[in-house]
mmCIF file of C-alpha atoms in Angstrom:
data_model
loop_
_atom_site.group_PDB
_atom_site.id
_atom_site.type_symbol
_atom_site.label_atom_id
_atom_site.label_comp_id
_atom_site.label_asym_id
_atom_site.label_seq_id
_atom_site.Cartn_x
_atom_site.Cartn_y
_atom_site.Cartn_z
ATOM 1 C CA UNK A 1 -31.654 16.745 1.922
ATOM 2 C CA UNK A 2 -29.373 18.622 -0.389
ATOM 3 C CA UNK A 3 -27.780 17.528 -2.990
ATOM 4 C CA UNK A 4 -24.061 18.383 -1.450
ATOM 5 C CA UNK A 5 -24.919 15.739 1.762
ATOM 6 C CA UNK A 6 -25.829 13.012 -0.906
ATOM 7 C CA UNK A 7 -22.832 13.572 -2.865
ATOM 8 C CA UNK A 8 -20.447 13.509 0.329
ATOM 9 C CA UNK A 9 -22.556 10.292 1.542
ATOM 10 C CA UNK A 10 -22.226 8.820 -1.678
ATOM 11 C CA UNK A 11 -18.203 9.522 -1.835
ATOM 12 C CA UNK A 12 -18.178 8.128 1.399
ATOM 13 C CA UNK A 13 -19.887 4.886 0.431
ATOM 14 C CA UNK A 14 -17.343 4.263 -1.931
ATOM 15 C CA UNK A 15 -14.340 4.157 0.593
ATOM 16 C CA UNK A 16 -13.801 0.526 1.819
ATOM 17 C CA UNK A 17 -16.034 -0.667 4.493
ATOM 18 C CA UNK A 18 -18.153 1.845 4.489
ATOM 19 C CA UNK A 19 -21.980 1.514 2.868
ATOM 20 C CA UNK A 20 -24.559 3.594 2.419
ATOM 21 C CA UNK A 21 -25.707 3.736 5.856
ATOM 22 C CA UNK A 22 -22.444 3.595 7.737
ATOM 23 C CA UNK A 23 -21.637 6.578 5.311
ATOM 24 C CA UNK A 24 -24.866 8.325 6.266
ATOM 25 C CA UNK A 25 -23.275 8.115 10.025
ATOM 26 C CA UNK A 26 -20.387 9.148 9.426
ATOM 27 C CA UNK A 27 -21.203 12.199 7.507
ATOM 28 C CA UNK A 28 -23.887 12.911 10.284
ATOM 29 C CA UNK A 29 -21.434 12.600 13.242
ATOM 30 C CA UNK A 30 -18.987 15.001 11.300
ATOM 31 C CA UNK A 31 -21.646 17.805 10.570
ATOM 32 C CA UNK A 32 -22.682 17.360 14.072
ATOM 33 C CA UNK A 33 -19.318 18.228 15.539
ATOM 34 C CA UNK A 34 -18.394 20.258 12.764
ATOM 35 C CA UNK A 35 -16.813 22.997 14.645
ATOM 36 C CA UNK A 36 -14.293 20.893 16.073
ATOM 37 C CA UNK A 37 -13.810 17.723 14.595
ATOM 38 C CA UNK A 38 -14.323 18.820 10.685
ATOM 39 C CA UNK A 39 -12.001 21.575 10.541
ATOM 40 C CA UNK A 40 -9.131 19.012 11.946
ATOM 41 C CA UNK A 41 -10.764 16.659 9.617
ATOM 42 C CA UNK A 42 -10.273 18.618 6.342
ATOM 43 C CA UNK A 43 -6.807 19.948 7.511
ATOM 44 C CA UNK A 44 -5.814 16.275 8.098
ATOM 45 C CA UNK A 45 -6.563 15.326 4.847
ATOM 46 C CA UNK A 46 -4.925 18.413 3.173
ATOM 47 C CA UNK A 47 -1.809 17.544 5.211
ATOM 48 C CA UNK A 48 -1.837 13.812 4.055
ATOM 49 C CA UNK A 49 -2.065 15.079 0.335
ATOM 50 C CA UNK A 50 0.313 17.559 0.623
ATOM 51 C CA UNK A 51 2.947 15.188 2.396
ATOM 52 C CA UNK A 52 3.277 12.143 1.828
ATOM 53 C CA UNK A 53 4.439 10.224 -1.366
ATOM 54 C CA UNK A 54 5.451 6.652 -2.679
ATOM 55 C CA UNK A 55 8.936 5.807 -1.498
ATOM 56 C CA UNK A 56 10.970 5.220 -4.381
ATOM 57 C CA UNK A 57 12.916 2.162 -3.264
ATOM 58 C CA UNK A 58 10.067 -0.092 -1.843
ATOM 59 C CA UNK A 59 7.181 1.774 -2.850
ATOM 60 C CA UNK A 60 5.542 2.150 0.921
ATOM 61 C CA UNK A 61 3.797 5.431 1.739
ATOM 62 C CA UNK A 62 6.124 7.899 4.085
ATOM 63 C CA UNK A 63 6.844 11.599 4.352
ATOM 64 C CA UNK A 64 10.350 11.002 2.761
ATOM 65 C CA UNK A 65 11.692 9.188 -0.217
ATOM 66 C CA UNK A 66 13.369 7.103 0.902
ATOM 67 C CA UNK A 67 10.999 5.752 3.571
ATOM 68 C CA UNK A 68 11.599 5.331 7.045
ATOM 69 C CA UNK A 69 11.648 1.567 6.705
ATOM 70 C CA UNK A 70 14.227 1.666 3.875
ATOM 71 C CA UNK A 71 16.527 4.216 5.506
ATOM 72 C CA UNK A 72 16.413 2.255 9.135
ATOM 73 C CA UNK A 73 20.270 0.583 9.429
ATOM 74 C CA UNK A 74 18.991 -1.892 11.442
ATOM 75 C CA UNK A 75 17.259 -3.238 8.616
ATOM 76 C CA UNK A 76 18.894 -6.390 7.191
ATOM 77 C CA UNK A 77 18.993 -5.061 3.623
ATOM 78 C CA UNK A 78 19.644 -8.473 1.727
ATOM 79 C CA UNK A 79 16.398 -9.930 2.800
ATOM 80 C CA UNK A 80 13.287 -8.547 0.600
ATOM 81 C CA UNK A 81 9.848 -9.128 1.416
ATOM 82 C CA UNK A 82 7.473 -8.591 -1.628
ATOM 83 C CA UNK A 83 3.871 -7.457 -0.939
ATOM 84 C CA UNK A 84 0.909 -6.571 -2.929
ATOM 85 C CA UNK A 85 -0.225 -3.648 -1.245
ATOM 86 C CA UNK A 86 1.070 -0.994 1.282
ATOM 87 C CA UNK A 87 -1.610 -2.295 4.039
ATOM 88 C CA UNK A 88 0.191 -5.442 3.741
ATOM 89 C CA UNK A 89 3.564 -3.851 4.665
ATOM 90 C CA UNK A 90 1.828 -1.791 7.440
ATOM 91 C CA UNK A 91 0.397 -5.327 8.870
ATOM 92 C CA UNK A 92 3.888 -6.994 8.892
ATOM 93 C CA UNK A 93 5.363 -3.932 10.437
ATOM 94 C CA UNK A 94 2.680 -3.423 13.100
ATOM 95 C CA UNK A 95 3.639 -7.311 14.052
ATOM 96 C CA UNK A 96 7.270 -6.747 14.016
ATOM 97 C CA UNK A 97 8.300 -10.031 12.789
ATOM 98 C CA UNK A 98 10.199 -8.964 9.910
ATOM 99 C CA UNK A 99 13.321 -7.068 10.057
ATOM 100 C CA UNK A 100 14.619 -6.545 5.899
ATOM 101 C CA UNK A 101 13.373 -4.165 3.342
ATOM 102 C CA UNK A 102 9.900 -4.698 1.388
ATOM 103 C CA UNK A 103 8.934 -3.943 -2.045
ATOM 104 C CA UNK A 104 5.241 -3.063 -2.892
ATOM 105 C CA UNK A 105 4.187 -4.833 -6.190
ATOM 106 C CA UNK A 106 0.500 -2.299 -6.149
ATOM 107 C CA UNK A 107 -1.328 -5.068 -6.933
ATOM 108 C CA UNK A 108 -2.253 -8.389 -7.921
ATOM 109 C CA UNK A 109 -2.026 -9.627 -11.534
ATOM 110 C CA UNK A 110 -5.927 -9.881 -12.789
ATOM 111 C CA UNK A 111 -7.044 -10.494 -16.789
ATOM 112 C CA UNK A 112 -10.054 -9.842 -15.424
ATOM 113 C CA UNK A 113 -9.268 -6.125 -14.364
ATOM 114 C CA UNK A 114 -6.521 -6.085 -16.836
ATOM 115 C CA UNK A 115 -3.742 -5.883 -14.961
ATOM 116 C CA UNK A 116 -0.641 -7.466 -16.117
ATOM 117 C CA UNK A 117 3.011 -7.748 -14.858
ATOM 118 C CA UNK A 118 3.903 -4.173 -16.715
ATOM 119 C CA UNK A 119 1.150 -2.465 -14.542
ATOM 120 C CA UNK A 120 2.699 -3.971 -11.317
ATOM 121 C CA UNK A 121 6.275 -3.213 -10.112
ATOM 122 C CA UNK A 122 8.041 -6.174 -10.960
ATOM 123 C CA UNK A 123 10.751 -4.571 -13.171
ATOM 124 C CA UNK A 124 11.811 -2.363 -10.378
ATOM 125 C CA UNK A 125 12.532 -5.255 -7.929
ATOM 126 C CA UNK A 126 14.054 -7.627 -10.484
ATOM 127 C CA UNK A 127 16.533 -4.296 -11.359
ATOM 128 C CA UNK A 128 16.989 -3.947 -7.286
ATOM 129 C CA UNK A 129 17.865 -7.789 -7.344
ATOM 130 C CA UNK A 130 20.197 -6.981 -9.926
ATOM 131 C CA UNK A 131 21.693 -4.218 -8.227
ATOM 132 C CA UNK A 132 22.390 -5.289 -4.936
ATOM 133 C CA UNK A 133 23.364 -8.816 -3.126
ATOM 134 C CA UNK A 134 20.185 -10.075 -1.756
ATOM 135 C CA UNK A 135 20.451 -13.070 0.068
ATOM 136 C CA UNK A 136 16.292 -13.956 0.205
ATOM 137 C CA UNK A 137 13.013 -12.942 -1.140
ATOM 138 C CA UNK A 138 10.230 -13.668 0.861
ATOM 139 C CA UNK A 139 6.772 -13.144 -1.579
ATOM 140 C CA UNK A 140 3.936 -12.575 0.576
ATOM 141 C CA UNK A 141 1.125 -12.455 -1.745
ATOM 142 C CA UNK A 142 -2.549 -13.089 -0.304
ATOM 143 C CA UNK A 143 -3.518 -16.657 -0.524
ATOM 144 C CA UNK A 144 -6.056 -15.624 -3.059
ATOM 145 C CA UNK A 145 -5.706 -17.020 -7.262
ATOM 146 C CA UNK A 146 -4.502 -13.784 -7.928
ATOM 147 C CA UNK A 147 -2.128 -13.332 -5.267
ATOM 148 C CA UNK A 148 -0.758 -16.844 -5.746
ATOM 149 C CA UNK A 149 -0.500 -16.488 -9.773
ATOM 150 C CA UNK A 150 1.384 -13.432 -8.710
ATOM 151 C CA UNK A 151 3.524 -14.974 -6.312
ATOM 152 C CA UNK A 152 4.391 -17.616 -8.971
ATOM 153 C CA UNK A 153 4.780 -15.013 -11.623
ATOM 154 C CA UNK A 154 7.701 -12.857 -9.514
ATOM 155 C CA UNK A 155 8.929 -16.477 -8.659
ATOM 156 C CA UNK A 156 9.263 -17.540 -11.942
ATOM 157 C CA UNK A 157 10.843 -13.882 -13.084
ATOM 158 C CA UNK A 158 13.551 -14.885 -11.133
ATOM 159 C CA UNK A 159 14.376 -18.028 -12.024
ATOM 160 C CA UNK A 160 14.191 -16.667 -15.808
ATOM 161 C CA UNK A 161 16.705 -14.275 -14.814
ATOM 162 C CA UNK A 162 19.144 -16.317 -12.982
ATOM 163 C CA UNK A 163 19.812 -14.052 -9.921
ATOM 164 C CA UNK A 164 19.274 -16.815 -7.706
#
């Protein structure tokens, strides 16, 4: 096998949910369909790279900033759901169970990984809350120890600033 193929398989195996065997199958499938599928895949990746950005208000990924969620006039602007990652925002949106706006932290606090409060979008959440009338903040971090710690830290920041 050529080193180019090995490099591509190794790269794909670093993607979430893909191990070496799945990556090998993916690469072989793309190569088998290189005249139809591979060109479209490359074009899609290029379009995504050039066209998407993070929303300046909430941290979502969209083609515009502010994103489609933030500019939606049907949204309740005084209700914020705080999530760890964009994937969490998308999951809640898919459920159609929340009609407010979001704030993506960009991760969780983790001493082991060297992620402290300054690496997360916590300050911008506090500033957003100070600059507008917020009635409810839902902290929707994951039920892991890091997620719970991050949620508690965010809640403590609000109690320190006397916003609520």
